[in-house]
Amino acid sequence: MKPAPFTYHDPTSAAEVAELLGRLDNSRLLAGGQSLMPLMNFRYVVVDHLIDLNGVGELAYIRREGPRLALGAMTRQRDLEFSPEIAAASPIILEALGQVGHRQTRNRGTFGGSLCHLDPSAELANIALLHDAELEILSRDGSRRTSMGEFAKGFMTPDLGEGEFLAGASFAAWPQGHGWAFEEFSRRRGDFAIVASGVLLTLDSAGAIDRAAIALSGVGPIPVRLAEAESALKGQTPGHEACRAAAIAASRIEAMEDAQVGAKYRRHLARILTYRALERAGARARRLSE
Amino acid sequence: MTDRWRIRLKVNGKEYEREIETRLNLADFLRHELLLTGTHVGCEHGVCGACTVLVDGQSLRSCLMLAVQAAGKEIATVEGLGDPENLHPLQAAFREHHGLQCGYCTPGMLMTLVEFLRDHPDPDEAEVREAISGNLCRCTGYQGIVDAALAAAASLRENPLKG
């Protein structure tokens, strides 16, 4: 089984990528290949030009920039998983990554590839939305910035125009001592999640929630934040009542339905997983503040 | 017109140079161009793990990498592990603990575990199960494979590989 014929390009700089992408018709970028290669093997995707990003070193980085964490689009999931900067700044990323495929796919799969493929249940898209990631988009005409919320335009559809590509993303790390938890359910470990819920929170000196973020993926066609539930949590102690209220909000978002998983079941999972994630994040924050 | 590139790479320490179609994946390249048929091809879309090889020391699914992307890299396949007279400790443990029946998944299991035991020399059973979670076996079940991996880990701790 092999892809339909294409012309292969191996640029070594982002400028070269922008130039090729702007010039070549029916071209596609190849990042880690863990989604695009199967699609090409099946010939669901047939391209005239394949532009391989694997030689573009400047797109692979993990940088701490003051309070922000910057990740290059071609950073391997494995490199995130083993990064001391990530472990220190945002340990939820490690918990989420442990559920992204398997070692063999994380060795190859990239951060940006996952954001652009934008599978509705992708852990890294959830993580980017949860952190209000700011994305850097390049093209022959220059660069622009957008938020993860804007970028996730629709079902597996990133907001990328003709000739545009994702260069990287950055987000503000939450303060030391924040609580976090990533909960997902999949039929077998390493499979695509059916639903996942990511939670970040901070507590004030009285032990009440000061700030909370909740991102759900796999429920609707794109990952979503529970903005109302997040603001409702402010000032509450992270106990049963608070978890229950957020869980109910999670169960009320519109859910997709397919041959395997009904909408009702997705909403059920959203409720249970959000409760658990919030409960664990709260317990963590309490422990860290003691 | 067919897009063909000339590539050079090392497989199990040996240099090769071939002219290939750019759409050829690494698994098919190893099997059809180099006649190294130890690497098995199962699902061809990155689910079964049978085609796992090491590229520059990291395990990956060779059906999801183009051969042209392997230019300049060092590949390790099951052929490089041992031979019938001189089995790699993992291979010896698989034989000892009935870690295979039909053998189809075995090369992928072995290459996955080579990387895993290199990075985690003293794993517990849960860690071994996690490590092989991306490799499907449809006949012996996983118990023999897990037993073999734990036995090989112990044997490698006692007698580390030379070189």
GROMACS .gro file of C-alpha atoms in nm:
model
  453
    1MET     CA    1   0.000   0.000   0.000
    2LYS     CA    2   0.150   0.332  -0.092
    3PRO     CA    3   0.043   0.687  -0.155
    4ALA     CA    4  -0.042   0.808  -0.503
    5PRO     CA    5   0.262   0.968  -0.673
    6PHE     CA    6   0.366   1.317  -0.566
    7THR     CA    7   0.666   1.543  -0.597
    8TYR     CA    8   0.863   1.556  -0.275
    9HIS     CA    9   1.021   1.874  -0.137
   10ASP     CA   10   1.256   1.897   0.160
   11PRO     CA   11   1.294   2.263   0.263
   12THR     CA   12   1.529   2.350   0.547
   13SER     CA   13   1.391   2.689   0.651
   14ALA     CA   14   1.050   2.839   0.729
   15ALA     CA   15   1.104   3.097   0.455
   16GLU     CA   16   1.155   2.818   0.205
   17VAL     CA   17   0.838   2.644   0.327
   18ALA     CA   18   0.640   2.965   0.282
   19GLU     CA   19   0.778   3.010  -0.067
   20LEU     CA   20   0.698   2.650  -0.174
   21LEU     CA   21   0.353   2.654  -0.015
   22GLY     CA   22   0.274   2.984  -0.185
   23ARG     CA   23   0.388   2.864  -0.525
   24LEU     CA   24   0.280   2.500  -0.555
   25ASP     CA   25  -0.077   2.397  -0.630
   26ASN     CA   26  -0.237   2.104  -0.449
   27SER     CA   27   0.045   2.079  -0.199
   28ARG     CA   28   0.037   1.951   0.156
   29LEU     CA   29   0.275   1.987   0.449
   30LEU     CA   30   0.411   1.672   0.610
   31ALA     CA   31   0.484   1.707   0.983
   32GLY     CA   32   0.519   1.388   1.192
   33GLY     CA   33   0.306   1.192   0.948
   34GLN     CA   34   0.108   1.006   1.213
   35SER     CA   35  -0.223   1.117   1.059
   36LEU     CA   36  -0.134   1.235   0.709
   37MET     CA   37   0.064   0.923   0.616
   38PRO     CA   38  -0.227   0.684   0.691
   39LEU     CA   39  -0.457   0.917   0.494
   40MET     CA   40  -0.214   0.912   0.203
   41ASN     CA   41  -0.161   0.535   0.230
   42PHE     CA   42  -0.538   0.491   0.200
   43ARG     CA   43  -0.541   0.751  -0.078
   44TYR     CA   44  -0.801   0.956   0.105
   45VAL     CA   45  -0.551   1.234   0.051
   46VAL     CA   46  -0.388   1.267  -0.290
   47VAL     CA   47  -0.146   1.555  -0.342
   48ASP     CA   48   0.073   1.678  -0.626
   49HIS     CA   49   0.338   1.816  -0.392
   50LEU     CA   50   0.444   1.699  -0.049
   51ILE     CA   51   0.644   1.955   0.148
   52ASP     CA   52   0.832   1.781   0.426
   53LEU     CA   53   0.881   1.995   0.739
   54ASN     CA   54   1.110   1.748   0.913
   55GLY     CA   55   1.425   1.922   0.798
   56VAL     CA   56   1.311   2.265   0.920
   57GLY     CA   57   1.501   2.286   1.248
   58GLU     CA   58   1.382   2.637   1.335
   59LEU     CA   59   1.024   2.506   1.379
   60ALA     CA   60   1.126   2.265   1.659
   61TYR     CA   61   1.181   2.428   1.998
   62ILE     CA   62   1.063   2.446   2.357
   63ARG     CA   63   1.142   2.786   2.505
   64ARG     CA   64   1.060   2.956   2.830
   65GLU     CA   65   1.006   3.324   2.747
   66GLY     CA   66   0.953   3.492   3.083
   67PRO     CA   67   0.608   3.384   3.201
   68ARG     CA   68   0.531   3.226   2.865
   69LEU     CA   69   0.607   2.889   2.718
   70ALA     CA   70   0.673   2.879   2.343
   71LEU     CA   71   0.650   2.557   2.144
   72GLY     CA   72   0.752   2.513   1.782
   73ALA     CA   73   0.507   2.343   1.549
   74MET     CA   74   0.760   2.071   1.464
   75THR     CA   75   0.842   1.990   1.826
   76ARG     CA   76   0.802   1.616   1.869
   77GLN     CA   77   0.548   1.498   2.122
   78ARG     CA   78   0.829   1.289   2.268
   79ASP     CA   79   1.039   1.600   2.327
   80LEU     CA   80   0.749   1.765   2.512
   81GLU     CA   81   0.707   1.449   2.718
   82PHE     CA   82   1.069   1.449   2.832
   83SER     CA   83   1.112   1.826   2.869
   84PRO     CA   84   1.203   1.955   3.216
   85GLU     CA   85   1.069   2.302   3.116
   86ILE     CA   86   0.726   2.155   3.040
   87ALA     CA   87   0.728   1.940   3.354
   88ALA     CA   88   0.799   2.250   3.564
   89ALA     CA   89   0.573   2.500   3.385
   90SER     CA   90   0.272   2.292   3.289
   91PRO     CA   91   0.265   1.935   3.416
   92ILE     CA   92  -0.085   1.878   3.275
   93ILE     CA   93   0.080   1.854   2.932
   94LEU     CA   94   0.266   1.542   3.046
   95GLU     CA   95  -0.053   1.386   3.180
   96ALA     CA   96  -0.228   1.454   2.850
   97LEU     CA   97   0.065   1.332   2.638
   98GLY     CA   98   0.072   1.000   2.820
   99GLN     CA   99  -0.260   0.935   2.649
  100VAL     CA  100  -0.155   1.049   2.301
  101GLY     CA  101  -0.105   0.734   2.097
  102HIS     CA  102   0.200   0.528   2.190
  103ARG     CA  103   0.572   0.578   2.231
  104GLN     CA  104   0.629   0.489   1.864
  105THR     CA  105   0.384   0.753   1.745
  106ARG     CA  106   0.496   1.020   1.996
  107ASN     CA  107   0.856   0.974   1.880
  108ARG     CA  108   0.742   1.103   1.546
  109GLY     CA  109   0.419   1.297   1.600
  110THR     CA  110   0.446   1.671   1.645
  111PHE     CA  111   0.273   1.942   1.846
  112GLY     CA  112   0.179   2.149   1.541
  113GLY     CA  113   0.076   1.849   1.335
  114SER     CA  114  -0.181   1.761   1.598
  115LEU     CA  115  -0.316   2.119   1.619
  116CYS     CA  116  -0.353   2.141   1.240
  117HIS     CA  117  -0.503   1.795   1.193
  118LEU     CA  118  -0.749   1.908   1.461
  119ASP     CA  119  -0.909   1.577   1.541
  120PRO     CA  120  -1.208   1.665   1.767
  121SER     CA  121  -1.067   1.455   2.050
  122ALA     CA  122  -0.697   1.544   2.012
  123GLU     CA  123  -0.537   1.595   2.352
  124LEU     CA  124  -0.295   1.865   2.236
  125ALA     CA  125  -0.571   2.077   2.082
  126ASN     CA  126  -0.753   2.057   2.416
  127ILE     CA  127  -0.433   2.159   2.596
  128ALA     CA  128  -0.374   2.455   2.362
  129LEU     CA  129  -0.730   2.580   2.411
  130LEU     CA  130  -0.711   2.525   2.787
  131HIS     CA  131  -0.402   2.750   2.802
  132ASP     CA  132  -0.545   3.021   2.571
  133ALA     CA  133  -0.258   2.951   2.334
  134GLU     CA  134  -0.159   3.220   2.088
  135LEU     CA  135  -0.062   3.075   1.751
  136GLU     CA  136   0.184   3.212   1.502
  137ILE     CA  137   0.084   3.162   1.138
  138LEU     CA  138   0.332   3.222   0.857
  139SER     CA  139   0.295   3.267   0.485
  140ARG     CA  140   0.485   3.420   0.196
  141ASP     CA  141   0.319   3.751   0.284
  142GLY     CA  142   0.436   3.759   0.644
  143SER     CA  143   0.303   3.643   0.976
  144ARG     CA  144  -0.008   3.683   1.184
  145ARG     CA  145  -0.119   3.579   1.530
  146THR     CA  146  -0.442   3.414   1.629
  147SER     CA  147  -0.586   3.237   1.931
  148MET     CA  148  -0.649   2.864   1.953
  149GLY     CA  149  -1.021   2.944   1.989
  150GLU     CA  150  -1.019   3.125   1.654
  151PHE     CA  151  -0.790   2.871   1.491
  152ALA     CA  152  -1.025   2.578   1.558
  153LYS     CA  153  -1.277   2.684   1.297
  154GLY     CA  154  -1.475   2.366   1.249
  155PHE     CA  155  -1.458   1.988   1.234
  156MET     CA  156  -1.094   1.909   1.149
  157THR     CA  157  -1.069   2.253   0.991
  158PRO     CA  158  -0.801   2.489   1.116
  159ASP     CA  159  -0.822   2.855   1.020
  160LEU     CA  160  -0.540   2.846   0.768
  161GLY     CA  161  -0.572   3.031   0.441
  162GLU     CA  162  -0.404   2.952   0.111
  163GLY     CA  163  -0.030   2.939   0.157
  164GLU     CA  164  -0.044   2.968   0.537
  165PHE     CA  165   0.109   2.732   0.790
  166LEU     CA  166   0.143   2.707   1.167
  167ALA     CA  167   0.490   2.798   1.296
  168GLY     CA  168   0.435   2.763   1.668
  169ALA     CA  169   0.230   2.854   1.970
  170SER     CA  170   0.291   3.022   2.301
  171PHE     CA  171   0.093   3.050   2.619
  172ALA     CA  172   0.121   3.193   2.966
  173ALA     CA  173   0.222   2.930   3.218
  174TRP     CA  174  -0.010   2.914   3.519
  175PRO     CA  175   0.144   3.017   3.852
  176GLN     CA  176   0.346   2.766   4.051
  177GLY     CA  177   0.117   2.568   4.279
  178HIS     CA  178  -0.180   2.566   4.041
  179GLY     CA  179  -0.400   2.257   4.031
  180TRP     CA  180  -0.438   2.053   3.715
  181ALA     CA  181  -0.585   1.729   3.584
  182PHE     CA  182  -0.649   1.574   3.246
  183GLU     CA  183  -0.913   1.301   3.229
  184GLU     CA  184  -1.004   1.107   2.921
  185PHE     CA  185  -1.192   0.797   2.822
  186SER     CA  186  -1.098   0.580   2.527
  187ARG     CA  187  -1.191   0.223   2.446
  188ARG     CA  188  -0.833   0.104   2.472
  189ARG     CA  189  -0.535   0.289   2.611
  190GLY     CA  190  -0.365   0.495   2.340
  191ASP     CA  191  -0.671   0.493   2.114
  192PHE     CA  192  -0.839   0.816   2.016
  193ALA     CA  193  -1.024   0.953   2.316
  194ILE     CA  194  -1.400   0.954   2.300
  195VAL     CA  195  -1.414   1.251   2.537
  196ALA     CA  196  -1.145   1.433   2.735
  197SER     CA  197  -1.163   1.707   2.996
  198GLY     CA  198  -0.871   1.925   3.099
  199VAL     CA  199  -0.882   2.146   3.408
  200LEU     CA  200  -0.648   2.413   3.548
  201LEU     CA  201  -0.721   2.612   3.861
  202THR     CA  202  -0.566   2.834   4.124
  203LEU     CA  203  -0.681   2.883   4.483
  204ASP     CA  204  -0.678   3.205   4.685
  205SER     CA  205  -0.534   3.223   5.036
  206ALA     CA  206  -0.869   3.116   5.183
  207GLY     CA  207  -0.872   2.799   4.970
  208ALA     CA  208  -1.145   2.916   4.733
  209ILE     CA  209  -1.108   2.895   4.356
  210ASP     CA  210  -0.951   3.211   4.221
  211ARG     CA  211  -0.935   3.118   3.855
  212ALA     CA  212  -1.038   2.808   3.663
  213ALA     CA  213  -1.016   2.684   3.305
  214ILE     CA  214  -1.201   2.383   3.170
  215ALA     CA  215  -1.158   2.250   2.816
  216LEU     CA  216  -1.361   1.966   2.669
  217SER     CA  217  -1.269   1.772   2.359
  218GLY     CA  218  -1.441   1.493   2.173
  219VAL     CA  219  -1.788   1.618   2.261
  220GLY     CA  220  -1.849   1.862   1.975
  221PRO     CA  221  -1.667   1.895   1.641
  222ILE     CA  222  -1.401   2.121   1.796
  223PRO     CA  223  -1.267   2.149   2.151
  224VAL     CA  224  -1.455   2.401   2.366
  225ARG     CA  225  -1.403   2.598   2.685
  226LEU     CA  226  -1.673   2.611   2.952
  227ALA     CA  227  -1.649   2.986   3.004
  228GLU     CA  228  -1.966   3.026   3.211
  229ALA     CA  229  -1.887   2.735   3.440
  230GLU     CA  230  -1.534   2.871   3.480
  231SER     CA  231  -1.654   3.208   3.605
  232ALA     CA  232  -1.918   3.043   3.825
  233LEU     CA  233  -1.642   2.852   4.000
  234LYS     CA  234  -1.468   3.167   4.116
  235GLY     CA  235  -1.496   3.204   4.493
  236GLN     CA  236  -1.615   2.848   4.550
  237THR     CA  237  -1.432   2.578   4.740
  238PRO     CA  238  -1.338   2.295   4.506
  239GLY     CA  239  -1.567   2.039   4.672
  240HIS     CA  240  -1.860   1.827   4.561
  241GLU     CA  241  -2.099   2.117   4.495
  242ALA     CA  242  -1.855   2.306   4.274
  243CYS     CA  243  -1.753   1.993   4.082
  244ARG     CA  244  -2.116   1.896   4.037
  245ALA     CA  245  -2.215   2.235   3.896
  246ALA     CA  246  -1.929   2.233   3.645
  247ALA     CA  247  -2.003   1.872   3.551
  248ILE     CA  248  -2.366   1.958   3.477
  249ALA     CA  249  -2.254   2.249   3.260
  250ALA     CA  250  -2.022   2.009   3.075
  251SER     CA  251  -2.308   1.769   3.009
  252ARG     CA  252  -2.516   2.044   2.847
  253ILE     CA  253  -2.296   2.126   2.552
  254GLU     CA  254  -2.406   2.005   2.212
  255ALA     CA  255  -2.257   1.665   2.133
  256MET     CA  256  -2.170   1.485   1.811
  257GLU     CA  257  -2.309   1.148   1.727
  258ASP     CA  258  -2.155   0.876   1.513
  259ALA     CA  259  -2.201   0.505   1.448
  260GLN     CA  260  -2.001   0.406   1.758
  261VAL     CA  261  -2.082   0.673   2.012
  262GLY     CA  262  -2.413   0.847   2.070
  263ALA     CA  263  -2.450   1.211   2.171
  264LYS     CA  264  -2.603   1.113   2.504
  265TYR     CA  265  -2.303   0.900   2.593
  266ARG     CA  266  -2.059   1.178   2.500
  267ARG     CA  267  -2.247   1.416   2.728
  268HIS     CA  268  -2.243   1.155   3.002
  269LEU     CA  269  -1.865   1.123   2.967
  270ALA     CA  270  -1.825   1.501   2.961
  271ARG     CA  271  -2.007   1.520   3.294
  272ILE     CA  272  -1.816   1.238   3.466
  273LEU     CA  273  -1.472   1.335   3.334
  274THR     CA  274  -1.516   1.703   3.418
  275TYR     CA  275  -1.622   1.615   3.772
  276ARG     CA  276  -1.316   1.394   3.816
  277ALA     CA  277  -1.075   1.640   3.658
  278LEU     CA  278  -1.199   1.928   3.871
  279GLU     CA  279  -1.191   1.718   4.186
  280ARG     CA  280  -0.834   1.604   4.119
  281ALA     CA  281  -0.718   1.952   4.018
  282GLY     CA  282  -0.866   2.094   4.338
  283ALA     CA  283  -0.701   1.830   4.554
  284ARG     CA  284  -0.366   1.895   4.385
  285ALA     CA  285  -0.392   2.271   4.434
  286ARG     CA  286  -0.479   2.222   4.802
  287ARG     CA  287  -0.185   1.986   4.852
  288LEU     CA  288   0.053   2.224   4.677
  289SER     CA  289  -0.063   2.522   4.885
  290GLU     CA  290  -0.011   2.342   5.217
  291MET     CA  291   0.635   1.156  -1.416
  292THR     CA  292   0.769   0.953  -1.130
  293ASP     CA  293   0.951   1.144  -0.861
  294ARG     CA  294   1.269   0.953  -0.780
  295TRP     CA  295   1.542   1.043  -0.533
  296ARG     CA  296   1.874   0.883  -0.455
  297ILE     CA  297   1.925   0.815  -0.085
  298ARG     CA  298   2.205   0.682   0.134
  299LEU     CA  299   2.142   0.540   0.476
  300LYS     CA  300   2.274   0.287   0.724
  301VAL     CA  301   2.079  -0.021   0.822
  302ASN     CA  302   2.215  -0.234   1.106
  303GLY     CA  303   2.553  -0.070   1.060
  304LYS     CA  304   2.575  -0.133   0.685
  305GLU     CA  305   2.570   0.147   0.427
  306TYR     CA  306   2.319   0.131   0.143
  307GLU     CA  307   2.252   0.358  -0.151
  308ARG     CA  308   1.942   0.327  -0.367
  309GLU     CA  309   1.736   0.528  -0.608
  310ILE     CA  310   1.373   0.513  -0.500
  311GLU     CA  311   1.030   0.655  -0.565
  312THR     CA  312   0.960   0.924  -0.308
  313ARG     CA  313   0.621   0.773  -0.225
  314LEU     CA  314   0.784   0.448  -0.106
  315ASN     CA  315   0.748   0.399   0.269
  316LEU     CA  316   1.036   0.284   0.487
  317ALA     CA  317   0.883  -0.057   0.561
  318ASP     CA  318   0.846  -0.141   0.192
  319PHE     CA  319   1.192  -0.001   0.124
  320LEU     CA  320   1.350  -0.232   0.381
  321ARG     CA  321   1.161  -0.533   0.253
  322HIS     CA  322   1.157  -0.481  -0.124
  323GLU     CA  323   1.470  -0.281  -0.194
  324LEU     CA  324   1.707  -0.417   0.071
  325LEU     CA  325   1.536  -0.759   0.098
  326LEU     CA  326   1.536  -0.727   0.477
  327THR     CA  327   1.204  -0.904   0.528
  328GLY     CA  328   1.236  -0.931   0.905
  329THR     CA  329   1.038  -0.609   0.940
  330HIS     CA  330   0.675  -0.712   0.901
  331VAL     CA  331   0.394  -0.512   0.749
  332GLY     CA  332   0.056  -0.547   0.916
  333CYS     CA  333  -0.203  -0.274   0.892
  334GLU     CA  334  -0.003  -0.021   0.686
  335HIS     CA  335  -0.169   0.269   0.863
  336GLY     CA  336   0.011   0.294   1.193
  337VAL     CA  337  -0.213   0.091   1.421
  338CYS     CA  338  -0.062  -0.256   1.466
  339GLY     CA  339   0.305  -0.185   1.542
  340ALA     CA  340   0.434  -0.485   1.341
  341CYS     CA  341   0.662  -0.263   1.130
  342THR     CA  342   0.832  -0.091   1.426
  343VAL     CA  343   1.202  -0.018   1.366
  344LEU     CA  344   1.448   0.219   1.529
  345VAL     CA  345   1.556   0.532   1.343
  346ASP     CA  346   1.850   0.702   1.510
  347GLY     CA  347   1.767   0.500   1.819
  348GLN     CA  348   1.397   0.587   1.839
  349SER     CA  349   1.116   0.344   1.772
  350LEU     CA  350   0.867   0.438   1.504
  351ARG     CA  351   0.621   0.284   1.266
  352SER     CA  352   0.807   0.238   0.939
  353CYS     CA  353   0.482   0.232   0.739
  354LEU     CA  354   0.429   0.598   0.838
  355MET     CA  355   0.770   0.723   0.732
  356LEU     CA  356   0.881   0.770   0.374
  357ALA     CA  357   1.205   0.600   0.280
  358VAL     CA  358   1.329   0.931   0.141
  359GLN     CA  359   1.295   1.076   0.492
  360ALA     CA  360   1.538   0.814   0.620
  361ALA     CA  361   1.823   0.951   0.407
  362GLY     CA  362   2.134   0.995   0.620
  363LYS     CA  363   1.980   0.812   0.916
  364GLU     CA  364   2.074   0.495   1.099
  365ILE     CA  365   1.807   0.228   1.099
  366ALA     CA  366   1.799  -0.074   1.328
  367THR     CA  367   1.581  -0.371   1.235
  368VAL     CA  368   1.530  -0.714   1.385
  369GLU     CA  369   1.799  -0.855   1.155
  370GLY     CA  370   2.055  -0.659   1.352
  371LEU     CA  371   1.960  -0.801   1.692
  372GLY     CA  372   2.108  -1.149   1.683
  373ASP     CA  373   2.131  -1.469   1.483
  374PRO     CA  374   2.014  -1.825   1.555
  375GLU     CA  375   2.345  -1.920   1.720
  376ASN     CA  376   2.371  -1.598   1.909
  377LEU     CA  377   2.029  -1.467   2.008
  378HIS     CA  378   1.982  -1.123   2.160
  379PRO     CA  379   1.875  -1.161   2.528
  380LEU     CA  380   1.525  -1.042   2.430
  381GLN     CA  381   1.502  -1.304   2.158
  382ALA     CA  382   1.626  -1.574   2.395
  383ALA     CA  383   1.368  -1.467   2.653
  384PHE     CA  384   1.088  -1.471   2.394
  385ARG     CA  385   1.182  -1.831   2.306
  386GLU     CA  386   1.209  -1.931   2.670
  387HIS     CA  387   0.878  -1.775   2.780
  388HIS     CA  388   0.665  -1.854   2.476
  389GLY     CA  389   0.654  -1.490   2.376
  390LEU     CA  390   0.550  -1.579   2.024
  391GLN     CA  391   0.338  -1.824   1.835
  392CYS     CA  392   0.296  -1.722   1.472
  393GLY     CA  393   0.573  -1.464   1.504
  394TYR     CA  394   0.408  -1.196   1.297
  395CYS     CA  395   0.413  -0.927   1.565
  396THR     CA  396   0.750  -1.037   1.705
  397PRO     CA  397   0.991  -0.810   1.514
  398GLY     CA  398   0.784  -0.506   1.613
  399MET     CA  399   0.759  -0.624   1.974
  400LEU     CA  400   1.135  -0.681   1.989
  401MET     CA  401   1.231  -0.344   1.843
  402THR     CA  402   0.983  -0.166   2.071
  403LEU     CA  403   1.130  -0.345   2.372
  404VAL     CA  404   1.491  -0.281   2.267
  405GLU     CA  405   1.426   0.093   2.297
  406PHE     CA  406   1.215   0.054   2.611
  407LEU     CA  407   1.468  -0.158   2.804
  408ARG     CA  408   1.750   0.071   2.696
  409ASP     CA  409   1.566   0.366   2.857
  410HIS     CA  410   1.400   0.172   3.142
  411PRO     CA  411   1.633  -0.109   3.246
  412ASP     CA  412   1.432  -0.207   3.554
  413PRO     CA  413   1.062  -0.186   3.460
  414ASP     CA  414   0.767  -0.332   3.647
  415GLU     CA  415   0.494  -0.531   3.476
  416ALA     CA  416   0.261  -0.233   3.431
  417GLU     CA  417   0.536  -0.035   3.258
  418VAL     CA  418   0.606  -0.324   3.021
  419ARG     CA  419   0.237  -0.349   2.935
  420GLU     CA  420   0.229   0.024   2.868
  421ALA     CA  421   0.542  -0.003   2.652
  422ILE     CA  422   0.391  -0.268   2.423
  423SER     CA  423   0.046  -0.110   2.417
  424GLY     CA  424   0.109   0.006   2.060
  425ASN     CA  425   0.187  -0.345   1.934
  426LEU     CA  426  -0.090  -0.589   1.855
  427CYS     CA  427  -0.046  -0.965   1.900
  428ARG     CA  428  -0.334  -1.183   1.786
  429CYS     CA  429  -0.223  -1.529   1.897
  430THR     CA  430  -0.013  -1.599   2.205
  431GLY     CA  431  -0.176  -1.325   2.405
  432TYR     CA  432   0.043  -1.081   2.584
  433GLN     CA  433   0.131  -1.272   2.901
  434GLY     CA  434   0.422  -1.460   2.745
  435ILE     CA  435   0.553  -1.140   2.590
  436VAL     CA  436   0.537  -0.953   2.920
  437ASP     CA  437   0.711  -1.243   3.100
  438ALA     CA  438   0.980  -1.247   2.831
  439ALA     CA  439   1.036  -0.871   2.854
  440LEU     CA  440   1.073  -0.885   3.233
  441ALA     CA  441   1.311  -1.182   3.209
  442ALA     CA  442   1.517  -1.008   2.940
  443ALA     CA  443   1.535  -0.694   3.153
  444ALA     CA  444   1.674  -0.899   3.442
  445SER     CA  445   1.921  -1.076   3.216
  446LEU     CA  446   2.037  -0.748   3.060
  447ARG     CA  447   2.089  -0.593   3.403
  448GLU     CA  448   2.308  -0.889   3.495
  449ASN     CA  449   2.495  -0.906   3.164
  450PRO     CA  450   2.474  -0.573   2.981
  451LEU     CA  451   2.530  -0.584   2.606
  452LYS     CA  452   2.880  -0.498   2.499
  453GLY     CA  453   2.944  -0.203   2.268
   0.00000   0.00000   0.00000
